[in-house]
XYZ file of C-alpha atoms in Angstrom:
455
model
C 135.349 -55.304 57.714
C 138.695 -56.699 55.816
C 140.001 -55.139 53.645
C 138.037 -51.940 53.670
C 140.019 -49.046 52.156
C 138.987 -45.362 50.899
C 139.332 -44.029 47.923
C 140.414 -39.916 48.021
C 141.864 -37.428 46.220
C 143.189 -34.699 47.935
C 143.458 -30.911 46.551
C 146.503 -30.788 48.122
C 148.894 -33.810 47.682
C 147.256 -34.524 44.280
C 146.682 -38.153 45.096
C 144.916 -40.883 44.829
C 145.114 -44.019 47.617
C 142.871 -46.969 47.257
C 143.531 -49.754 49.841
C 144.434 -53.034 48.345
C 146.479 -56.405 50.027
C 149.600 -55.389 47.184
C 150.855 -53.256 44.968
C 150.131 -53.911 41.392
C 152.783 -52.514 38.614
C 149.657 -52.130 35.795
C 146.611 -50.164 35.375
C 144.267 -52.116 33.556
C 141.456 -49.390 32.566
C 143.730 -48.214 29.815
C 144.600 -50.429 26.895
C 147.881 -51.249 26.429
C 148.574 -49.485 23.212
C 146.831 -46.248 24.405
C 148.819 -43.963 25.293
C 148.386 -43.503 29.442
C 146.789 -40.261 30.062
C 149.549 -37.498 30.786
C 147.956 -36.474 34.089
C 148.187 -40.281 35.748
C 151.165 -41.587 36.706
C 151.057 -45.323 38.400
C 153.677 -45.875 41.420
C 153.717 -49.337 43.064
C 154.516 -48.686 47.253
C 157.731 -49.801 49.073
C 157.526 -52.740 51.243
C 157.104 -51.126 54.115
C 153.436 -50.663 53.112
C 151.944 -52.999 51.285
C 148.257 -52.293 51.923
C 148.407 -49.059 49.300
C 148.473 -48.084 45.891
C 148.814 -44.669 45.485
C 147.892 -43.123 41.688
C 149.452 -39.795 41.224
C 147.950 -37.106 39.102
C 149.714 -34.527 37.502
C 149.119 -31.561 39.404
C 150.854 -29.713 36.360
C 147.719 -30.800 33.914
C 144.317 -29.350 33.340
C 142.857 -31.606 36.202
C 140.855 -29.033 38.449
C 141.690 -30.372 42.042
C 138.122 -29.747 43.507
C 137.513 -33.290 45.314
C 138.457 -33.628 48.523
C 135.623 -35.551 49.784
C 136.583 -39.316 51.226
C 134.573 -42.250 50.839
C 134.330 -45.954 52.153
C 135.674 -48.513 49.035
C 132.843 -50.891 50.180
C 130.423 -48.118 48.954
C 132.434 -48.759 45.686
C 132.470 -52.564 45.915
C 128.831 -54.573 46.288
C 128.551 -56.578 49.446
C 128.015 -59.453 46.836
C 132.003 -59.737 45.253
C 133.688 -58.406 49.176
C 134.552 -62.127 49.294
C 135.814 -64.622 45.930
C 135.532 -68.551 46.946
C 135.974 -68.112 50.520
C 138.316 -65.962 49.704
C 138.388 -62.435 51.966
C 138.105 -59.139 50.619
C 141.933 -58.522 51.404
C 143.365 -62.287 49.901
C 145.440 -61.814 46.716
C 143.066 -63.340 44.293
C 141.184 -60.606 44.850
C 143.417 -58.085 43.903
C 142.671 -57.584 40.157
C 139.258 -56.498 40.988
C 139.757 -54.101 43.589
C 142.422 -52.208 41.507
C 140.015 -52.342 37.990
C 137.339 -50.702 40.750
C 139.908 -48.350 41.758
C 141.293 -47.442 38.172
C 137.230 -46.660 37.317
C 137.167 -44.548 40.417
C 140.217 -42.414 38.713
C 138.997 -42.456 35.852
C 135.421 -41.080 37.282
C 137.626 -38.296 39.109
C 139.165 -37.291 35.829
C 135.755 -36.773 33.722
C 134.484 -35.282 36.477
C 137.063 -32.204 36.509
C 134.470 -29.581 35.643
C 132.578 -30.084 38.900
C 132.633 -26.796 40.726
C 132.665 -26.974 43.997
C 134.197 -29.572 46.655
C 131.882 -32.716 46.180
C 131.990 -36.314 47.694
C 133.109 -39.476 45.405
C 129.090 -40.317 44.298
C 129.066 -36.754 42.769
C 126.380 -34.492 43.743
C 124.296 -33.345 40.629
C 125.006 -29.695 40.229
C 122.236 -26.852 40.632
C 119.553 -28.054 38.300
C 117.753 -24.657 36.253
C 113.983 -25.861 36.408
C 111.243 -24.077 34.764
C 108.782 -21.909 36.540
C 105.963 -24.470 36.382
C 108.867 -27.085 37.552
C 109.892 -24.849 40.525
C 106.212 -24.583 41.381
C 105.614 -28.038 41.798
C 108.721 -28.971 43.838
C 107.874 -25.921 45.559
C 104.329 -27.622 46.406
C 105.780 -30.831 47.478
C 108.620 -29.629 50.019
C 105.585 -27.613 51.526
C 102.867 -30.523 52.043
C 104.838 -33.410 52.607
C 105.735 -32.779 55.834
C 101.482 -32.654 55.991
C 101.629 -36.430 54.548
C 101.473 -39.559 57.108
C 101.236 -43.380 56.192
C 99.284 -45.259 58.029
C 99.272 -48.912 59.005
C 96.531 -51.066 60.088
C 97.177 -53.841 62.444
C 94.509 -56.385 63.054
C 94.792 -58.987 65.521
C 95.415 -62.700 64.430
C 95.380 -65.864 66.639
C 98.505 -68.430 65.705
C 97.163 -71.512 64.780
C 99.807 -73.835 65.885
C 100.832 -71.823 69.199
C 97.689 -69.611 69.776
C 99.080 -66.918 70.794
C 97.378 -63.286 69.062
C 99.914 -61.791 66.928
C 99.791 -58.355 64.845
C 99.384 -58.572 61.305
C 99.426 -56.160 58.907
C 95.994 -55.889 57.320
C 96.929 -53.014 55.110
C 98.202 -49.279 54.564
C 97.475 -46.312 53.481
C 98.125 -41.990 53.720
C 96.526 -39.845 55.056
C 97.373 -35.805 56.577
C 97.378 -33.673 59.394
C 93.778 -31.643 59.715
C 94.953 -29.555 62.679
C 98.194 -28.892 65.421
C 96.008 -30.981 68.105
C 96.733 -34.052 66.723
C 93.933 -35.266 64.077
C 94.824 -37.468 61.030
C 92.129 -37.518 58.082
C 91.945 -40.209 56.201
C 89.680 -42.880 54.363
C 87.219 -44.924 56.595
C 88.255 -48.144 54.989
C 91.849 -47.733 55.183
C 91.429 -48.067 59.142
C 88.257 -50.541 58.837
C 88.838 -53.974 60.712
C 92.030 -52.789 62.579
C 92.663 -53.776 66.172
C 95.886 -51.392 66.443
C 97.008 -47.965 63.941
C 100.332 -46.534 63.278
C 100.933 -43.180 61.743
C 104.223 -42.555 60.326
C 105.453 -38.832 59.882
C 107.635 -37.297 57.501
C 110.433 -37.649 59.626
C 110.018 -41.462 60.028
C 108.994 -41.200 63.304
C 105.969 -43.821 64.184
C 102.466 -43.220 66.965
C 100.258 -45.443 67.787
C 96.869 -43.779 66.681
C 93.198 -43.676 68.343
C 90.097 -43.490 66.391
C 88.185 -40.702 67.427
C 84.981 -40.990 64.709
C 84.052 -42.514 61.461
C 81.416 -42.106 58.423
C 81.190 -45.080 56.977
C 78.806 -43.420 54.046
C 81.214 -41.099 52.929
C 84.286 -43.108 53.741
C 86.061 -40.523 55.990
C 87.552 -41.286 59.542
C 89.640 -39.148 61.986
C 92.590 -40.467 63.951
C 94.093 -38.805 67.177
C 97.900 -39.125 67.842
C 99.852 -37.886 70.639
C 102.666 -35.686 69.880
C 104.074 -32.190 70.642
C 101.930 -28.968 68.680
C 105.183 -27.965 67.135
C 105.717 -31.190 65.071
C 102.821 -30.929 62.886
C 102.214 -29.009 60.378
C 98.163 -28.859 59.188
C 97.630 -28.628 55.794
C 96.304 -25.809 53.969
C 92.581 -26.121 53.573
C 91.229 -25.427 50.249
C 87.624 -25.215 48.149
C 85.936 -27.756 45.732
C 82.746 -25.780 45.176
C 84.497 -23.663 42.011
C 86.669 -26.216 40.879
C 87.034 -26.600 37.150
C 87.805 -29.017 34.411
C 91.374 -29.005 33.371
C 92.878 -27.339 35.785
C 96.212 -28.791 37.676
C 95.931 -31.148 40.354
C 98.763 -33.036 42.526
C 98.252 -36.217 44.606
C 100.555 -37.594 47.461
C 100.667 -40.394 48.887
C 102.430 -44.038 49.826
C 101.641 -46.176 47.195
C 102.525 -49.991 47.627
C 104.039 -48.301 50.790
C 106.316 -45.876 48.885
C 105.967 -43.205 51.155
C 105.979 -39.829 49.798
C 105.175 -39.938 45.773
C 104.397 -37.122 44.137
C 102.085 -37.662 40.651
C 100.463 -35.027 39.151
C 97.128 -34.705 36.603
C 94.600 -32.570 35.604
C 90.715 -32.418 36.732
C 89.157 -35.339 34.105
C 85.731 -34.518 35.410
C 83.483 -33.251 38.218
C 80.134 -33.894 40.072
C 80.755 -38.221 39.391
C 79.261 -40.769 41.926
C 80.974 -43.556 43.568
C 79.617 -45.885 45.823
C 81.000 -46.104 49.384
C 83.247 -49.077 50.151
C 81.398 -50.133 53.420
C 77.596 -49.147 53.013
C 77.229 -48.686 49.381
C 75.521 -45.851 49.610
C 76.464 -43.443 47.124
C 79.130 -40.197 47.600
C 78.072 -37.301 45.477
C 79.772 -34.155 43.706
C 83.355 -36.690 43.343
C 86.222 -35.753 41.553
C 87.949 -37.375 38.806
C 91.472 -36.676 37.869
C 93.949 -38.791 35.735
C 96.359 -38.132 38.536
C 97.879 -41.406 39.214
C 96.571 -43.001 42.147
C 97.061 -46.377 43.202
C 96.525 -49.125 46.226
C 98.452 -46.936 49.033
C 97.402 -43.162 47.849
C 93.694 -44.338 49.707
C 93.347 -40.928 52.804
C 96.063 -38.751 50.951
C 95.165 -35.390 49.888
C 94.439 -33.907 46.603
C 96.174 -30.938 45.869
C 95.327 -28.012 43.571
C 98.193 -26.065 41.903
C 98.402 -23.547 44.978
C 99.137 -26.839 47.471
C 95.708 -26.048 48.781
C 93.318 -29.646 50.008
C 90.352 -30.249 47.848
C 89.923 -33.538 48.246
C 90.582 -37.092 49.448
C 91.925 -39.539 47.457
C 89.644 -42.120 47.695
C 89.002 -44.905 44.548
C 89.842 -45.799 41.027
C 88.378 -47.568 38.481
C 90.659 -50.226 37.325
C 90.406 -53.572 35.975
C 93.792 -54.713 37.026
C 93.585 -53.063 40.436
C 96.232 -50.555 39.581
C 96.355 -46.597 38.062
C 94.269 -46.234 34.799
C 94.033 -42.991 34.956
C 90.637 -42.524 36.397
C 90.760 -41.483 39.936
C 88.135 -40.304 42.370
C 88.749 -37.956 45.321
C 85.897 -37.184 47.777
C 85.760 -33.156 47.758
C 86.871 -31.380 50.743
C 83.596 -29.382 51.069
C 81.854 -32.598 51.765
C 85.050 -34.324 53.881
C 85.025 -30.249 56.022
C 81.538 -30.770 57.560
C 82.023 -34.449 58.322
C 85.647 -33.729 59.903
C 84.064 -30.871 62.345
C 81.478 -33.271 63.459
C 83.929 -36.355 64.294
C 86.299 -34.159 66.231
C 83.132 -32.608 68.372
C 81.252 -35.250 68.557
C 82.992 -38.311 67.908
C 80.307 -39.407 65.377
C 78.336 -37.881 62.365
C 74.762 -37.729 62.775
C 72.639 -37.578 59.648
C 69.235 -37.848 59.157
C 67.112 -40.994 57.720
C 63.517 -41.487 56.197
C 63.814 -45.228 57.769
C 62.966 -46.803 54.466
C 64.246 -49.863 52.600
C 64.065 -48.909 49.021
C 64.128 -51.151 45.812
C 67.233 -51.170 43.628
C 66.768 -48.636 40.607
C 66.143 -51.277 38.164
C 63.016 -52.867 39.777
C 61.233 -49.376 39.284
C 62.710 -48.779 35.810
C 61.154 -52.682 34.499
C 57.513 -51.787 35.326
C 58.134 -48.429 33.283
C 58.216 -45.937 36.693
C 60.588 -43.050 37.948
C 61.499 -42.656 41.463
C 62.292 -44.897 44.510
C 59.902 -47.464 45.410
C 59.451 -48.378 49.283
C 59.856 -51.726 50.181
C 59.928 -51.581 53.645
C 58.841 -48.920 56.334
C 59.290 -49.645 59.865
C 56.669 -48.142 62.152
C 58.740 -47.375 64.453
C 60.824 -45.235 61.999
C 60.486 -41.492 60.562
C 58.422 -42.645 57.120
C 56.695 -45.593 59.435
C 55.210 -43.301 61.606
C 53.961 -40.446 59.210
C 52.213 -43.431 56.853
C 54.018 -44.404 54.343
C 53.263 -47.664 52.807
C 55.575 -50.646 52.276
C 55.656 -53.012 49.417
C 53.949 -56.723 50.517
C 52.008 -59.761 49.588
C 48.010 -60.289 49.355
C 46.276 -63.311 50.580
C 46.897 -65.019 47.245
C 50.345 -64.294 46.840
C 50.204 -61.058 44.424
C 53.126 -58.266 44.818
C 51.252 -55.071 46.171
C 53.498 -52.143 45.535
C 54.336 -49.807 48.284
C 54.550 -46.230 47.620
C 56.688 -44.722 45.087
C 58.818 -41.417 46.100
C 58.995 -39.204 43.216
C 59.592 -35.770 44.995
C 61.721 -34.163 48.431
C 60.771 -30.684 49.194
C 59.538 -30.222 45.346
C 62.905 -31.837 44.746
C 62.182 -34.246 41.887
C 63.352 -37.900 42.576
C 64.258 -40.100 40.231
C 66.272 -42.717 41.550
C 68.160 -43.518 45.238
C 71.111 -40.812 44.636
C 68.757 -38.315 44.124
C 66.706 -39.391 47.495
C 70.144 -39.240 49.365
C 71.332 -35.968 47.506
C 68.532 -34.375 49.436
C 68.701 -35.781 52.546
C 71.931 -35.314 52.511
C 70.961 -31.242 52.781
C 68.853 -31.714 55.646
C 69.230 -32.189 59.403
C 68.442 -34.293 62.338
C 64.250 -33.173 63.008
C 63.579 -30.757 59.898
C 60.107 -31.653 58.500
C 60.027 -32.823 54.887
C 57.339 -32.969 52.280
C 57.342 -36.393 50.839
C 55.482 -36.938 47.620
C 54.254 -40.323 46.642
C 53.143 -42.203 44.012
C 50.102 -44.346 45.944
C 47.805 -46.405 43.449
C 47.080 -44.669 40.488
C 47.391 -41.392 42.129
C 50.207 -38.428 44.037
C 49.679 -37.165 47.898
C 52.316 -35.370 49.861
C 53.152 -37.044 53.279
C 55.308 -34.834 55.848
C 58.220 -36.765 57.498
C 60.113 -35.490 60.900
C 63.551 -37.223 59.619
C 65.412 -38.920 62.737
C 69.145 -39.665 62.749
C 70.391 -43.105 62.338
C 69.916 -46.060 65.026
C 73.508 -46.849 65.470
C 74.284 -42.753 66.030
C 71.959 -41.704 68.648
């Protein structure tokens, strides 16, 4: 580029040399009836080189000569003013600036006299003290980042003018490494929809990713990439069961595709509900923190204070779409089972009645607790063992089906508590199903059978 110079001050020589296209005979940084700092003396060059201004300092003065680093003078001088009405960086008219940038670079070398040990021009910060609970937590994030991936979802997209299918980006998100092999664990609907998946490591490097499984209840999906066992580091597993209110947590994350940001919060409350993004059916036993987490952080890991997972980062509740301080993270003793499953099976099979139930309201209007059957298949679970759906008489009249009010002596009250308990069973186990038929309660045993689209 014209005109590019470097500005350096050597330990040795005492100098200063910024390039310039002439010598100037005045400093400009100091006014002109101050008296010109005793350490700085000003020498326009000969002829013979007219490219340099050299600013002496004193070597005699209290200037500590501990810069020696050199630096580019377009690192000093924005890309925006290298070039003055057509002008080039090196034309004359130019001149004035480039020496007030290189009398602010002096003067930056003088206040920065105390700095003790050889540094470049943009001045290193010196060894920062931190606190112990400051130490900790940088401590925690060198550890896990290199744990931390962002993800990006491609989905195909047919031009409408030339029709050819381009990539677009559908959206992003984090997630981290589960194990050396190769599996990514993130949130189902940060992958939903996509036709192609990039995971992006610490390092910046990028793979394309395979989907090995999904649950789309509990919004958790494994990725595969293909890389060397020594480049990934798993993160540290941890437990939710004994989590408590209050206690430290730390999220991380690429949020608006800010890769690797740290925030940090406490537990806000445990044991909440959220609903799953694709099915709707509700996730139990969720964290909340006030740990900020925004569009981005969806997949990335919830810390606790000893960098150990506990849970995914999954929603927030928020008006505007951003971080209000109520966060929800899917505990990692519920994402642990569903993780094993996808990786040895490729799927997660969990067990059904093979009922369509009626919202919570309905039952709550005619002055009822439990889940009320609407429909019952007969060629499903509940179908076959008798359990009657809700329908229509010759003249028209709602006949209610049969309400559930207890699993296994397990008293239901609404459809989270019918999925809570199911949700503790397995594919064939033999449940006691207690209904509500009439004006009176039988119990009705049910083989449970795993979902239609998983067998």
């Amino acid at each position: 580029m014209a005109g590019a110079g470097a500005a350096v001050y050597s330990s040795t020589s005492s100098t200063v040399t910024v390039s310039s296209s002439a010598g100037i005979s005045f400093f400009p940084f100091f006014p002109k009836q101050s008296k010109r700092p005793s350490n700085l003396t000003l020498i326009k060059r000969p002829s013979k080189s007219p490219n340099k201004i050299l600013f002496f300092l004193n070597p005699k003065s209290n200037f500590k000569n501990k810069i020696s680093k050199s630096v580019p003078l377009s690192s000093v001088i924005p890309q925006n003013l290298q070039k003055i009405s057509g002008f080039p960086f090196s034309s004359p008219s130019f001149d004035s600036v480039a020496v007030f940038l290189a009398s602010l670079a002096v003067s930056i070398f003088v206040a920065a006299s105390d700095v003790g040990t050889p540094v470049a021009f943009a001045i290193a910060n010196p060894t920062r003290k931190l606190q112990n609970d400051e130490m900790a937590t940088v401590s925690l994030f060198k550890q896990n980042t290199p744990s931390i991936v962002y993800i990006t979802n491609l989905a195909a997209r047919q031009d409408a003018f030339t029709l050819d299918v381009l990539e677009v980006p559908q959206g992003s998100g984090s997630g981290f490494v589960w194990d050396s092999d190769g599996h990514i664990v993130t949130n189902y609907h940060v992958i939903r929809g996509a036709s192609d998946l990039r995971v992006t490591l610490a390092d910046q490097s990028t793979y394309a990713a395979t989907v090995v499984g999904f649950d789309q209840d509990k919004d958790v999906a494994v990725l595969s990439i293909d890389i060397p066992k020594g480049k990934l580091r798993s993160i540290p597993i941890g437990v939710s069961a004994d989590l408590l209110v209050g206690q430290k947590v730390y999220a991380i994350g690429n949020p608006f595709g800010l890769d690797h940001t740290l925030t940090t919060g406490v537990i806000s409350g445990l044991r909440r509900e959220i609903s799953s993004a694709a099915t709707g059916r509700p996730i139990q036993d969720v964290i909340q923190t006030d740990a900020a987490i925004n569009p981005g952080n969806s997949g990335g890991p919830l810390l606790d204070s000893s960098g150990n997972l506990i849970g995914i980062n999954t929603a927030i509740y928020s008006p505007s779409g951003a971080s209000s301080g109520v966060g929800f993270s899917i505990p990692v003793d519920t994402v642990g089972g569903i993780v094993d499953q996808l990786v040895k099976y490729g799927k997660v099979t969990r067990p059904i009645l093979g009922i369509k139930f009626a919202p919570d309201q309905s039952v709550e209007q005619i002055g009822l607790s439990g889940v009320l059957v609407l429909d019952a298949p007969a060629s499903g679970p509940a179908g076959k063992a008798g359990l009657q759906s809700t329908k229509r008489d010759l003249y028209g009249r709602l006949i209610l089906g049969d309400i559930i009010t207890s699993v296994n002596d397990q008293k239901v009250v609404n459809g989270s508590d019918l999925y809570r308990i199911l949700d503790q069973c397995k594919v064939g186990d033999t449940v006691t199903v207690e209904v509500l038929r009439e004006d009176h309660k039988q119990k009705i045993k049910v083989v449970l059978e795993p979902k239609p689209d998983e067998t």
